Every structure is written in C-alpha cells, then in structure tokens.
PDB file of C-alpha atoms and ligand atoms in Angstrom:
ATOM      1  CA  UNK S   1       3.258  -8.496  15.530  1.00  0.00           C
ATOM      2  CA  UNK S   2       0.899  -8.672  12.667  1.00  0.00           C
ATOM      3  CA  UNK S   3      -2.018  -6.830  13.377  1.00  0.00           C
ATOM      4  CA  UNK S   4      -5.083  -5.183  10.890  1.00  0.00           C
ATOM      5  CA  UNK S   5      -4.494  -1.726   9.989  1.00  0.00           C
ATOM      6  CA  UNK S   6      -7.478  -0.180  12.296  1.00  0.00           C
ATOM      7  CA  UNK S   7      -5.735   0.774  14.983  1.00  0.00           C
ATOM      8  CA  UNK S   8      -2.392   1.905  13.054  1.00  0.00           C
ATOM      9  CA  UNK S   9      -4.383   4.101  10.788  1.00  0.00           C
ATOM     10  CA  UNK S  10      -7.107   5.804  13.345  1.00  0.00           C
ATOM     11  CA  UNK S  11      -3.417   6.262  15.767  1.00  0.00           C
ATOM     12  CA  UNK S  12      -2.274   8.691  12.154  1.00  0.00           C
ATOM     13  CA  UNK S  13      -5.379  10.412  11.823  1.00  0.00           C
ATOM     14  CA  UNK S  14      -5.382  11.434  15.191  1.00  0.00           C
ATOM     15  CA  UNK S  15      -1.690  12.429  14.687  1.00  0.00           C
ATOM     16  CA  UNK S  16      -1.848  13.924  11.499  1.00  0.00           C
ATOM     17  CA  UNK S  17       0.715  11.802   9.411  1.00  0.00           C
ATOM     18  CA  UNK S  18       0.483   8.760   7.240  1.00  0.00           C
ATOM     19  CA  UNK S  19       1.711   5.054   8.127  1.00  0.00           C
ATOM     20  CA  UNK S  20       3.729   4.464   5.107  1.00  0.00           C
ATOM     21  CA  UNK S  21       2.511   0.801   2.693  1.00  0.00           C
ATOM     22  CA  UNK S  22       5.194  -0.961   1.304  1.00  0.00           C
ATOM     23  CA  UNK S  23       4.672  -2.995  -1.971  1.00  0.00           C
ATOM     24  CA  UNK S  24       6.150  -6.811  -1.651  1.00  0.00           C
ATOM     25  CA  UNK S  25       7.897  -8.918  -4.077  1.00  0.00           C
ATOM     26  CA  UNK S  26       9.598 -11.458  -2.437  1.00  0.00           C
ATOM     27  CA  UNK S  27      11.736 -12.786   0.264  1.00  0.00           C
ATOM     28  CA  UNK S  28      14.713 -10.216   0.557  1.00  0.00           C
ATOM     29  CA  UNK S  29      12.017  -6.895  -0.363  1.00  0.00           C
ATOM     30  CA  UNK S  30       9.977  -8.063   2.917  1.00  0.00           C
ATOM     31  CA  UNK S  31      13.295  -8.740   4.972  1.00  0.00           C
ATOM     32  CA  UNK S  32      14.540  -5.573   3.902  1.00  0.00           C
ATOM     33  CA  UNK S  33      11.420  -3.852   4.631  1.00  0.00           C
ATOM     34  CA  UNK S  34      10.598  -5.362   8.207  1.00  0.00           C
ATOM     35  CA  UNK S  35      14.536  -4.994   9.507  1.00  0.00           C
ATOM     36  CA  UNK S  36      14.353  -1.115   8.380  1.00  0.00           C
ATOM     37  CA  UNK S  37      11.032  -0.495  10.049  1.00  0.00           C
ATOM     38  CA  UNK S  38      11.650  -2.127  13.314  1.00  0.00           C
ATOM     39  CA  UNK S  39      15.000  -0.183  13.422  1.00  0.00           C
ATOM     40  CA  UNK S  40      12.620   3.191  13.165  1.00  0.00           C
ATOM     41  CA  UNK S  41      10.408   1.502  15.692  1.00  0.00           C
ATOM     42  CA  UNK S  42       7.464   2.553  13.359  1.00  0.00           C
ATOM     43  CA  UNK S  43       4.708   0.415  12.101  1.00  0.00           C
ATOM     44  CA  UNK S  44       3.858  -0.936   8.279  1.00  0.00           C
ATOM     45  CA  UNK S  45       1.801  -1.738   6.238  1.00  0.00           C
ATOM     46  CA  UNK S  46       2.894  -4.840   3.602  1.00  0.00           C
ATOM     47  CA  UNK S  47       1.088  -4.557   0.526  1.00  0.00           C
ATOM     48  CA  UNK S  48       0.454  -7.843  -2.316  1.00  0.00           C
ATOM     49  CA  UNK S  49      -1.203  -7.527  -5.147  1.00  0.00           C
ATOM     50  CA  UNK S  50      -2.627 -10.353  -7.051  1.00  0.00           C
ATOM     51  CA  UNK S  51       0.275 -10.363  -9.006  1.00  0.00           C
ATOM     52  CA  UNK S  52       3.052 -10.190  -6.787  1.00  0.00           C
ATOM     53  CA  UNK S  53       0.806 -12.923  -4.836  1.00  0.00           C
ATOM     54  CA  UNK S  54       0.699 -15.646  -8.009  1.00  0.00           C
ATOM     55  CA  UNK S  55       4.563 -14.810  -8.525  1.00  0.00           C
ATOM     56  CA  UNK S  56       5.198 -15.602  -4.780  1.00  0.00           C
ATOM     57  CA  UNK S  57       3.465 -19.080  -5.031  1.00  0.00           C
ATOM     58  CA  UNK S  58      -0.060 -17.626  -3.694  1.00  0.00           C
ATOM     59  CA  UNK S  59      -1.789 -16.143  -0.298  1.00  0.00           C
ATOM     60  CA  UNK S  60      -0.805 -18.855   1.815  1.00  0.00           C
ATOM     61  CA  UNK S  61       2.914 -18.745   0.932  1.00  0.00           C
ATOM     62  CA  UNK S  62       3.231 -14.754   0.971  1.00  0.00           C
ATOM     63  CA  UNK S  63       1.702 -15.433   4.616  1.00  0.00           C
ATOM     64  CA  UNK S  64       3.419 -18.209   6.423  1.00  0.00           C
ATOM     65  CA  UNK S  65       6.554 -16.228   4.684  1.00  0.00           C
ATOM     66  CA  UNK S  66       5.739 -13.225   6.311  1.00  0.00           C
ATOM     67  CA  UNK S  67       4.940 -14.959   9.739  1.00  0.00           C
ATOM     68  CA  UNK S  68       8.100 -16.682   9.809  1.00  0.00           C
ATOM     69  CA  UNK S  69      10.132 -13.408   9.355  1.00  0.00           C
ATOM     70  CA  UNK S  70       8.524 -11.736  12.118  1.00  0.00           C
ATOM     71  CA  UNK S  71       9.113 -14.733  14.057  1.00  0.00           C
ATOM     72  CA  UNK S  72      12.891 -15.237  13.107  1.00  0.00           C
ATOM     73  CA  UNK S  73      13.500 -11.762  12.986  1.00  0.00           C
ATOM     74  CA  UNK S  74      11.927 -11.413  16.335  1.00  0.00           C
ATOM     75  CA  UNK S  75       9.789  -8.147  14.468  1.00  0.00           C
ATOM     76  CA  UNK S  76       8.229  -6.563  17.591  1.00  0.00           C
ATOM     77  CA  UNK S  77       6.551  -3.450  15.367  1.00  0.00           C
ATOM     78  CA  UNK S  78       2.966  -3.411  14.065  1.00  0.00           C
ATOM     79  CA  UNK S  79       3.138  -4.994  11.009  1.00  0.00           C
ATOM     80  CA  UNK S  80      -0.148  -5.491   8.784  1.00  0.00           C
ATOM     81  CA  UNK S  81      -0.280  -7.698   5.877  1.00  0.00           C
ATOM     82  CA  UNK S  82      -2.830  -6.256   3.178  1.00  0.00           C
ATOM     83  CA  UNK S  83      -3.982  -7.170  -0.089  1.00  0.00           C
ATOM     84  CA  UNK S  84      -3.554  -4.450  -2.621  1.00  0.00           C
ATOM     85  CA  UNK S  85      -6.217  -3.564  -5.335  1.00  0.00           C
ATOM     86  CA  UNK S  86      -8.159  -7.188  -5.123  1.00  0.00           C
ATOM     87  CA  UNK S  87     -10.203  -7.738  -7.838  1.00  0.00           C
ATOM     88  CA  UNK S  88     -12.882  -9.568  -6.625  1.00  0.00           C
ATOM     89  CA  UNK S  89     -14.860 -11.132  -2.966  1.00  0.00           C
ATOM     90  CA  UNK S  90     -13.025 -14.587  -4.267  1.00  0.00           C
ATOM     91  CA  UNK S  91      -9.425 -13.010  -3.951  1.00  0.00           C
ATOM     92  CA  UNK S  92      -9.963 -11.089  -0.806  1.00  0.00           C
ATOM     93  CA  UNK S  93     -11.489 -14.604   0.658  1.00  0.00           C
ATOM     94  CA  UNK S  94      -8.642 -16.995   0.334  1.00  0.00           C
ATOM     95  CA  UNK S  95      -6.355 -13.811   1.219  1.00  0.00           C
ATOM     96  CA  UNK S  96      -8.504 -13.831   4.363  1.00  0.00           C
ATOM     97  CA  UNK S  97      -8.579 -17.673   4.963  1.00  0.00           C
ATOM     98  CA  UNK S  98      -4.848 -17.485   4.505  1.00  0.00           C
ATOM     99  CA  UNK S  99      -4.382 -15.083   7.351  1.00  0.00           C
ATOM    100  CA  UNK S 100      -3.996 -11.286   5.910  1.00  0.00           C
ATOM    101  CA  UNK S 101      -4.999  -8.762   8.082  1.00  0.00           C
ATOM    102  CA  UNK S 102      -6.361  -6.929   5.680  1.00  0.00           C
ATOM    103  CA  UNK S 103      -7.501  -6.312   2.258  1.00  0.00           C
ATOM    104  CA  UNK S 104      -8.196  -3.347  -0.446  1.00  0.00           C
ATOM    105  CA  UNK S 105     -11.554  -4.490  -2.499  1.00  0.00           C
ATOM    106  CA  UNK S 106     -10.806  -2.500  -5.491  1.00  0.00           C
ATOM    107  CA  UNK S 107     -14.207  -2.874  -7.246  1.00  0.00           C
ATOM    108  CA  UNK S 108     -13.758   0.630  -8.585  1.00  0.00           C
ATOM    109  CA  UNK S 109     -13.984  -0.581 -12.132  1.00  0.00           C
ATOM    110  CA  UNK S 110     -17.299  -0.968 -11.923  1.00  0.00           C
ATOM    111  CA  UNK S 111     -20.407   1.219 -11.732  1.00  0.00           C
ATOM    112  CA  UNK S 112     -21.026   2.516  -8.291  1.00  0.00           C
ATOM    113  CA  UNK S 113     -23.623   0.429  -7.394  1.00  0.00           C
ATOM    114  CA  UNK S 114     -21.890  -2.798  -8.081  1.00  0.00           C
ATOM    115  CA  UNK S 115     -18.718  -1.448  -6.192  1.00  0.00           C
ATOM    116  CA  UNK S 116     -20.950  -0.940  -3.255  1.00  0.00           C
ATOM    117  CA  UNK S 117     -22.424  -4.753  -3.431  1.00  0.00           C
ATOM    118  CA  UNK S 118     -19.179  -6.346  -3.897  1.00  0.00           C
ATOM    119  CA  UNK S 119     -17.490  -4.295  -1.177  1.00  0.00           C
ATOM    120  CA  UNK S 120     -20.299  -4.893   1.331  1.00  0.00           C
ATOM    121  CA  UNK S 121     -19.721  -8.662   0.644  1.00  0.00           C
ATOM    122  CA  UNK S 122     -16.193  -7.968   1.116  1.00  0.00           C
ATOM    123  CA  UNK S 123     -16.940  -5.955   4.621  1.00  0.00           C
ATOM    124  CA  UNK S 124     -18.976  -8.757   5.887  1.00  0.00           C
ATOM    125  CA  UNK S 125     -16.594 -11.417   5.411  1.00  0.00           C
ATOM    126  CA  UNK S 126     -13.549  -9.599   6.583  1.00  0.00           C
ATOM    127  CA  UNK S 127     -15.211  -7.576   9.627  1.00  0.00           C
ATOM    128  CA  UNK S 128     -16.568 -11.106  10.968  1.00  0.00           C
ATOM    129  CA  UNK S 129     -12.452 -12.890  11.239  1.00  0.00           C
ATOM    130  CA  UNK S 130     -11.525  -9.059  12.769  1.00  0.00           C
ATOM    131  CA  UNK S 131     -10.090  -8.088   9.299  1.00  0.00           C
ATOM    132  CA  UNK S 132     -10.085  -4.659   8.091  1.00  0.00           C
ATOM    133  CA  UNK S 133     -11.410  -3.336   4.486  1.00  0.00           C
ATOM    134  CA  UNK S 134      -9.968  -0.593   2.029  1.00  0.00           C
ATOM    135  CA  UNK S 135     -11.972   0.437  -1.046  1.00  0.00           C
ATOM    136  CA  UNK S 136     -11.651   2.506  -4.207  1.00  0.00           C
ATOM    137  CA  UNK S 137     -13.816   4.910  -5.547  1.00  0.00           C
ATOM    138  CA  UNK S 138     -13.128   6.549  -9.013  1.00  0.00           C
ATOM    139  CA  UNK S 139     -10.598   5.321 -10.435  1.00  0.00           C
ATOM    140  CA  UNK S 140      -6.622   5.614  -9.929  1.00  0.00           C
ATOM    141  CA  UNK S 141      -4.820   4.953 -13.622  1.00  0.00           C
ATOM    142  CA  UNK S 142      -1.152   4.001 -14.935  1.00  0.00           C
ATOM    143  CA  UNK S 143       0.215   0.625 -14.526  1.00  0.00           C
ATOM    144  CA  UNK S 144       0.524  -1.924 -12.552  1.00  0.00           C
ATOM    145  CA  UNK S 145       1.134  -5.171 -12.508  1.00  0.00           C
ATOM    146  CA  UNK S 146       1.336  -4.564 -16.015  1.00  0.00           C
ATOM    147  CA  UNK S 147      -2.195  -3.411 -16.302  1.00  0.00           C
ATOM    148  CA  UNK S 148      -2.340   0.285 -17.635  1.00  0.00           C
ATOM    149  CA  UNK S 149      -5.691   1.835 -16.957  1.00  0.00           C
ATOM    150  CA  UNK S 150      -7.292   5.313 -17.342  1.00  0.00           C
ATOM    151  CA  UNK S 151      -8.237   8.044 -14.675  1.00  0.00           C
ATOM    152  CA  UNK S 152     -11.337   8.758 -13.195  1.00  0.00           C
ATOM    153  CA  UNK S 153     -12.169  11.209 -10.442  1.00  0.00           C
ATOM    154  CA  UNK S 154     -13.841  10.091  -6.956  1.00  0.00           C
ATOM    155  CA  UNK S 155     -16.760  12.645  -6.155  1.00  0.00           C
ATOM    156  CA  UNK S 156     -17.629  13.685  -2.794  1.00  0.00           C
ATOM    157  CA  UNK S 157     -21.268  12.060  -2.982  1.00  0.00           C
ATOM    158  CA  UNK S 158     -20.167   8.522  -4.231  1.00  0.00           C
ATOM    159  CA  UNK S 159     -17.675   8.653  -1.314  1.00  0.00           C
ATOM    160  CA  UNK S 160     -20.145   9.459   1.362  1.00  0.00           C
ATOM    161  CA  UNK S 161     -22.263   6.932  -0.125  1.00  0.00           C
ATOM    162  CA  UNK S 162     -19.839   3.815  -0.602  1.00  0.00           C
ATOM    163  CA  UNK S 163     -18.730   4.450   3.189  1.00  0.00           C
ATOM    164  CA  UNK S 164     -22.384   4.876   4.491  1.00  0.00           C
ATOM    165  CA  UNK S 165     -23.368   1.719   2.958  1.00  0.00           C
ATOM    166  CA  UNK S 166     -20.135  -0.754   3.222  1.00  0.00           C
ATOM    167  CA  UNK S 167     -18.727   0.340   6.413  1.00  0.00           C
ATOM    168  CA  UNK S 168     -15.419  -0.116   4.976  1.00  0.00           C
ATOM    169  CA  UNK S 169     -12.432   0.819   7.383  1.00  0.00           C
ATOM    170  CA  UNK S 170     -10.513   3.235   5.212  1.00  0.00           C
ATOM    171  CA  UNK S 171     -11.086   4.936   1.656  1.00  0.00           C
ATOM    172  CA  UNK S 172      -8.895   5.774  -1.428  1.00  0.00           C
ATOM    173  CA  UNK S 173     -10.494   8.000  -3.635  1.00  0.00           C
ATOM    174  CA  UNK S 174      -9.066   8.637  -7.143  1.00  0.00           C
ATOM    175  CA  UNK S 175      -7.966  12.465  -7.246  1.00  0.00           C
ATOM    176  CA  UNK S 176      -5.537  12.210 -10.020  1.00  0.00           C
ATOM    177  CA  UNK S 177      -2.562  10.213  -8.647  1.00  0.00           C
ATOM    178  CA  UNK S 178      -1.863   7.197 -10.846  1.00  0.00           C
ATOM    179  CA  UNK S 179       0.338   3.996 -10.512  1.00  0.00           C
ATOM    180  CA  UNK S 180       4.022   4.149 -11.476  1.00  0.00           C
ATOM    181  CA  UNK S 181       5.762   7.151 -13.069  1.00  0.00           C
ATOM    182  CA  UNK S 182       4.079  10.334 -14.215  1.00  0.00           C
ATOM    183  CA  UNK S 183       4.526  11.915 -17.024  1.00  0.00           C
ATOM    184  CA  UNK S 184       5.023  15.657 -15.482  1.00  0.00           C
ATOM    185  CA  UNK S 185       4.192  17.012 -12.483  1.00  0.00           C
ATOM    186  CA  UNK S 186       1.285  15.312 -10.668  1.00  0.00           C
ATOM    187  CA  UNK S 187      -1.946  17.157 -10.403  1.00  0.00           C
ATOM    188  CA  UNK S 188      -3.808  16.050  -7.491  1.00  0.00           C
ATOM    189  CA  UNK S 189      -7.143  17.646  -6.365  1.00  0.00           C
ATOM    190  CA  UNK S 190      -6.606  18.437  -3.148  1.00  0.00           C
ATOM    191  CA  UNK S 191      -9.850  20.883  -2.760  1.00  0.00           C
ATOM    192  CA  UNK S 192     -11.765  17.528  -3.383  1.00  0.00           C
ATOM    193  CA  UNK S 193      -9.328  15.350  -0.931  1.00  0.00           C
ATOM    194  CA  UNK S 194      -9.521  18.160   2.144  1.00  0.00           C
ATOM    195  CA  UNK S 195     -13.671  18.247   1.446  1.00  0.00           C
ATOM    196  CA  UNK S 196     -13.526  14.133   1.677  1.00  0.00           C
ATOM    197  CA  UNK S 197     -11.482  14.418   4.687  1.00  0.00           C
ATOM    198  CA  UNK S 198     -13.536  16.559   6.310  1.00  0.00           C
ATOM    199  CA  UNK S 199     -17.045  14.657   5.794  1.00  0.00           C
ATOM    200  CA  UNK S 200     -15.647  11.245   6.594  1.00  0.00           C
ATOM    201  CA  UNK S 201     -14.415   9.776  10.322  1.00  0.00           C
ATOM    202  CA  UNK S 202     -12.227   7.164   8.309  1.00  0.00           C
ATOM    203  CA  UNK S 203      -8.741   7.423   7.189  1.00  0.00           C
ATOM    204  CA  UNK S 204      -7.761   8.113   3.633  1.00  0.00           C
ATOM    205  CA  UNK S 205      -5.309   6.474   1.220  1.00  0.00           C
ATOM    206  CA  UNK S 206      -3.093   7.605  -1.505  1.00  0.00           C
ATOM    207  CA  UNK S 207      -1.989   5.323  -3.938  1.00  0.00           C
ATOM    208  CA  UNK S 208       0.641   5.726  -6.595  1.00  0.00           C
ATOM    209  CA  UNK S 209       3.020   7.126  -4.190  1.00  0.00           C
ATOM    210  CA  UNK S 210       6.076   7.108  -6.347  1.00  0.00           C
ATOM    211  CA  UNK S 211       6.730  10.456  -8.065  1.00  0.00           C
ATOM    212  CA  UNK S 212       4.856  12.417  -5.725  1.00  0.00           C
ATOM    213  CA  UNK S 213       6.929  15.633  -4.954  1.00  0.00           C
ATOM    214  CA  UNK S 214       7.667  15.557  -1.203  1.00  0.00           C
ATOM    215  CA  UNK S 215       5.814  19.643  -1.111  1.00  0.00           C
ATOM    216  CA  UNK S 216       2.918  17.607  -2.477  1.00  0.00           C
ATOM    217  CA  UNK S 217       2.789  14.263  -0.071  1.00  0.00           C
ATOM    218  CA  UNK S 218       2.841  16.780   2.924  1.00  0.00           C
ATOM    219  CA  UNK S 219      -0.267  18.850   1.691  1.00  0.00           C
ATOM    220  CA  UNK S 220      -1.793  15.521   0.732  1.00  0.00           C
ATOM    221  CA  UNK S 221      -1.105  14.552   4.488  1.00  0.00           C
ATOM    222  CA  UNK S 222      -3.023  18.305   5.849  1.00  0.00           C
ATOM    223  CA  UNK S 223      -5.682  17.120   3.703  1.00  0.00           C
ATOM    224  CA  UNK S 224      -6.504  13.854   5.489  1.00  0.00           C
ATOM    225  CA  UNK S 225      -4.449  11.489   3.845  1.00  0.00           C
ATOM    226  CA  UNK S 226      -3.220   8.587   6.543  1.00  0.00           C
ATOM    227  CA  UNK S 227      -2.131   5.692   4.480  1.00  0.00           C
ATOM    228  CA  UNK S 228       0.565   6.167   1.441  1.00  0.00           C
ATOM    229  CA  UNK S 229       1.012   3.612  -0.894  1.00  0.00           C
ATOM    230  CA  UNK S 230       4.635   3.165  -2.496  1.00  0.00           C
ATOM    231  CA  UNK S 231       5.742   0.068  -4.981  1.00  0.00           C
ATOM    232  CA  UNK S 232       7.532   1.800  -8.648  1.00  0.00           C
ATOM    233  CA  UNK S 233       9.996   4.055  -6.345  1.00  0.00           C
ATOM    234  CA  UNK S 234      11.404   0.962  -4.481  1.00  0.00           C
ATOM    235  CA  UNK S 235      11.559  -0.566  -7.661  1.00  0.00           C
ATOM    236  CA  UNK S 236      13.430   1.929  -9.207  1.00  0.00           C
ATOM    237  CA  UNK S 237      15.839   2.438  -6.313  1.00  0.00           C
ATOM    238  CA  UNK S 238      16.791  -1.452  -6.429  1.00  0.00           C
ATOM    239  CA  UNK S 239      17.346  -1.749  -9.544  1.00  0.00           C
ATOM    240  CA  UNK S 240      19.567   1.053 -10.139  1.00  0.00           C
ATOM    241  CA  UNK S 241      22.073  -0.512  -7.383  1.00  0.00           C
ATOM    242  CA  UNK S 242      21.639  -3.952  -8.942  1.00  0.00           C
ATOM    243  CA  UNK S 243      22.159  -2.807 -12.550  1.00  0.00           C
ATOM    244  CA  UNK S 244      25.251  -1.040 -11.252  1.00  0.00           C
ATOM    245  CA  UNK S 245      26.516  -4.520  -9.184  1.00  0.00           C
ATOM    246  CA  UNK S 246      25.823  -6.768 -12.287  1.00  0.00           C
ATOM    247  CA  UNK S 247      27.896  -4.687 -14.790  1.00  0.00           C
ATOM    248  CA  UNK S 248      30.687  -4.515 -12.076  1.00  0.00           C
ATOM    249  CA  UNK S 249      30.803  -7.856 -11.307  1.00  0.00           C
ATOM    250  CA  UNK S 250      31.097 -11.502 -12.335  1.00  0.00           C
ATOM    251  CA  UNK S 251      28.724 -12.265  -9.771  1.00  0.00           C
ATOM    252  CA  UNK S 252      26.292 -15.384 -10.346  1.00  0.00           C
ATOM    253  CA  UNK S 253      24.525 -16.198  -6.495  1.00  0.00           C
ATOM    254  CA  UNK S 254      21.776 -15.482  -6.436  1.00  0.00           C
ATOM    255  CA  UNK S 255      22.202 -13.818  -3.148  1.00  0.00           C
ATOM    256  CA  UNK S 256      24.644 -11.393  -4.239  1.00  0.00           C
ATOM    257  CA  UNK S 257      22.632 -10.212  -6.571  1.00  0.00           C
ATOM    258  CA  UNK S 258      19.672  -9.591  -5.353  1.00  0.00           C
ATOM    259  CA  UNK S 259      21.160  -8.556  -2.119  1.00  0.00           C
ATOM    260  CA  UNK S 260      23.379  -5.890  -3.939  1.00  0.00           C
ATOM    261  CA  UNK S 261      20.016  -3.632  -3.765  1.00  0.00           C
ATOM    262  CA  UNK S 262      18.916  -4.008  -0.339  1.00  0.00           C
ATOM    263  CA  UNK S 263      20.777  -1.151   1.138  1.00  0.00           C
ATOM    264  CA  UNK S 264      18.847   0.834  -2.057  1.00  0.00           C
ATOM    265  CA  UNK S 265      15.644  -0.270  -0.433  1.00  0.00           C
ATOM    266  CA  UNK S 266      16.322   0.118   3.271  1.00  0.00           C
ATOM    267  CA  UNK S 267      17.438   4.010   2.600  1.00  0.00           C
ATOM    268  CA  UNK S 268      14.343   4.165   0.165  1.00  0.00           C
ATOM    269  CA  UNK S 269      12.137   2.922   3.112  1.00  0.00           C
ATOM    270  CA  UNK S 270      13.552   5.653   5.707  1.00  0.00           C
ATOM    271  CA  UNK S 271      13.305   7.846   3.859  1.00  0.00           C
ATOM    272  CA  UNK S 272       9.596   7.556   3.003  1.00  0.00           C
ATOM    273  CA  UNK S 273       8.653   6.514   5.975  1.00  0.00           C
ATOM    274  CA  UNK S 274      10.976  10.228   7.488  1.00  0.00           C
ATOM    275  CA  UNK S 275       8.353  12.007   5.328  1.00  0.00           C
ATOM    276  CA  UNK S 276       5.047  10.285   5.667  1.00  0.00           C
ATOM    277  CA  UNK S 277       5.365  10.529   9.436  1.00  0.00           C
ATOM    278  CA  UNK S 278       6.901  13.979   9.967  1.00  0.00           C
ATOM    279  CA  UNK S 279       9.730  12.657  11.703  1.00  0.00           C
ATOM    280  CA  UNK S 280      12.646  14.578  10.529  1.00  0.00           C
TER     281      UNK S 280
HETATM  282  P1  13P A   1       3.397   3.338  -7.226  1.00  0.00           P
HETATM  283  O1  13P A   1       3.810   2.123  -7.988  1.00  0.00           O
HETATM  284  O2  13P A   1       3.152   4.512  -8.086  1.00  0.00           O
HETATM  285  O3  13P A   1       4.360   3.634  -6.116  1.00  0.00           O
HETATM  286  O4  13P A   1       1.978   3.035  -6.560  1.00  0.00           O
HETATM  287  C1  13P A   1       1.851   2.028  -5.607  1.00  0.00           C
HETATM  288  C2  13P A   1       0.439   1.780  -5.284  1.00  0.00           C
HETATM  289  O5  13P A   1      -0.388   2.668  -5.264  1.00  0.00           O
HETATM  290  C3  13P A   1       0.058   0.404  -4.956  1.00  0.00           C
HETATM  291  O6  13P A   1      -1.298   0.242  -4.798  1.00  0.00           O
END
C-alpha cells in the first residue's frame, strides 16, 4: 500500500525506533527491497534521488514501476515512495504530479532564509495532494550521486525556526554524518541531536546511514532519530556478490547478473531494518 510517511514515522517516534529508507536504483533493487520487507511485515520507506530518477527514465516511470510491483507482488506493507535530497520546488512538483508520497526539499545549500522560502513553497504544494515534506538544515557532506560536498552543522535555533515557519513533516539536521563511506570513525553530535529531539514534536532523519557503527545508530535512535537513510552499504553489499559471480562465471543475461546480488541485498535489508527497529 503506498502511503506518505506521516503516519509510519509519528507510529516510530512513539515507539522509539527508526523506519528504515531504502535508496532505489532500479527494477530488481526495488523487488528485492519490497519482497524482504513484506516478509518482516515492516514498513519502508523507498528513496530516489534526482539521479537515480533521470537514470530510471524519470518520476513517472520510477512510479508506475513501483505501483505495479506492489500490485503484482500483492505488497500489503506500508510502503512510501520519497524523493531524496530534491533540489528545487520544480523537482519535488513533477515528483508530486507523478504520484510520490513524499519528498525531501533539500534547500540546505542555501542561506537559511532562502531554505525556509523554498521549503514553505514546497510544504504548500505537497500538504494540499496529502503529501508529506522532509527538509535539511546544515548541511550533510560526502558524495552522492557523484556530487561531493562539504559539512556544515544544523544549530538548534535554525531548526526551531525552519520547522516553525514551513511546517515541514520531518527534519534532518546535519550533525556530522555524511553520504557514502567515512574516512574513520563517524563523529556525530549527539548532545545537539538529543537537544533537537527534545524541542521538536516531529520526527528526525539521519542520512548517510552506511558506515554508521551499529553502538552509534542505536544512540542516534535514544536521541530522537526515526527515519535512517541507507544507499552506499547496499551498494557495496551487491556488488561484492556480483563481482564475485562475474569472475566465476561466463554468464552474459542480464538477469543472472544482476540477480547474482539480490540475496546480498535482501540480507543487507534485514539486517538494517533488525537494527533500526530493535527487533532482534
Ligand atoms: P549513504 O549512501 O551513506 O548510505 O547515505 C544515504 C543517504 O543519506 C541518502 O540520502
């Protein structure tokens, strides 16, 4: 059932765990993804970004693919379909008009004011078709999509003040966790995530996921994290399996290939899921 992420993410708040967000590629990823997750009987959250969107063939195509899998798949879970880090009201629009759930407004590159403005927009449009809104605030470096960018901090202030004024649904404030790998240990502020937390009634969202010691994602959790965004780590765990397959075999369908990693993804997406929702 493809739903917004409101409910989902007030439902882990409440609970005290996160509902885990799955990065999207393509066909098989999603297929793998969905079949795991309704085995677990847990819901998702399906994440695009704008470039795993163009490589798919665009928002309507990542959509009517997604609705067709839940259909033929007879998916019964919560599923939301969410656009991750858009870069503009434009993006987040056709997203809408193509029938996402739900969208991040990441407007975070510019200065707070402007990030308010745009995400407003962004609020307006969405709340009125029953579609919830994610924002940054700060900013959350390392690379994606093949776009490196640098850290900056979110600050308790700008975060009460973005929410006050967008009425966005959920928040993720930069606190030092970046996209793909890190180089050391991460070193999240989690004085500054447990003070956010505690000031706002909305859920909270981690991104860059991946490389997150599991000692760490838990006290990111008991400080008001809900939402936990993964994409590198799936990655990774694919294409170790596929890398292995391809040197061991002759093989040339496409289906073989490709398909050689989706036990890599399905154990990757237990197992995440296990953690974010305190289910072992
Ligand atoms: P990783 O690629 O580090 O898992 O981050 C994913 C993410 O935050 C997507 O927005």
């Amino acid at each position: 059932m493809l739903v917004n992420s409101k409910e989902m993410l007030l439902e882990a708040k409440r609970g005290h765990y996160a509902v885990p967000h799955f990065n999207i590629n393509n066909l098989e990823w999603t297929k793998y993804i969905l079949e795991e997750m309704q085995e677990m009987g847990k819901p998702v959250i399906l994440g695009v970004s704008e470039g795993a969107s163009k490589y798919m063939g665009g928002w309507n195509a990542v959509s009517s693919m997604v609705q067709g899998l839940l259909k033929d798949l007879k998916i019964t879970i919560p599923v939301c379909l969410h656009v991750d880090h858009g870069s503009s009201f434009e993006t987040c629009q056709q997203a809408i008009d193509a029938g996402f759930t739900s969208v991040m407004i990441d407007a975070s590159r510019h200065p707070l004011e402007e990030n308010i403005a745009i995400t407003k927009q962004v609020v307006d449009y969405a709340h009125a078709k029953g579609v919830t809104v994610e924002a940054e605030i700060g900013h959350i470096g390392g690379t994606e999509d093949n776009i490196t960018s640098s850290a900056t901090n979110a600050r308790l202030d700008e975060c009460l003040e973005l929410v006050q004024k967008t009425g966005i649904d959920s928040l993720a404030p930069a606190l030092g966790s970046v996209h793909g790998l890190y180089k050391g240990e991460p070193n999240l502020d989690f004085q500054t995530m447990k003070e956010i937390s505690e000031h706002l009634e909305i859920p909270l969202v981690l991104h860059g996921g991946t490389g997150i010691p599991d000692f760490q994602i838990k006290e990111a959790i008991s400080c008001g994290i809900n939402k936990i965004n993964i994409n590198t780590e799936l990655q990774i765990a694919w294409h170790q399996c596929v890398k292995e397959f391809v040197e061991k075999n002759d093989a040339y369908d496409p289906r073989k290939v490709i398909g050689s990693g989706e036990k890599a993804i399905k154990d990757k997406v237990k197992e995440k899921t296990t953690l974010f929702m305190n289910l072992s």
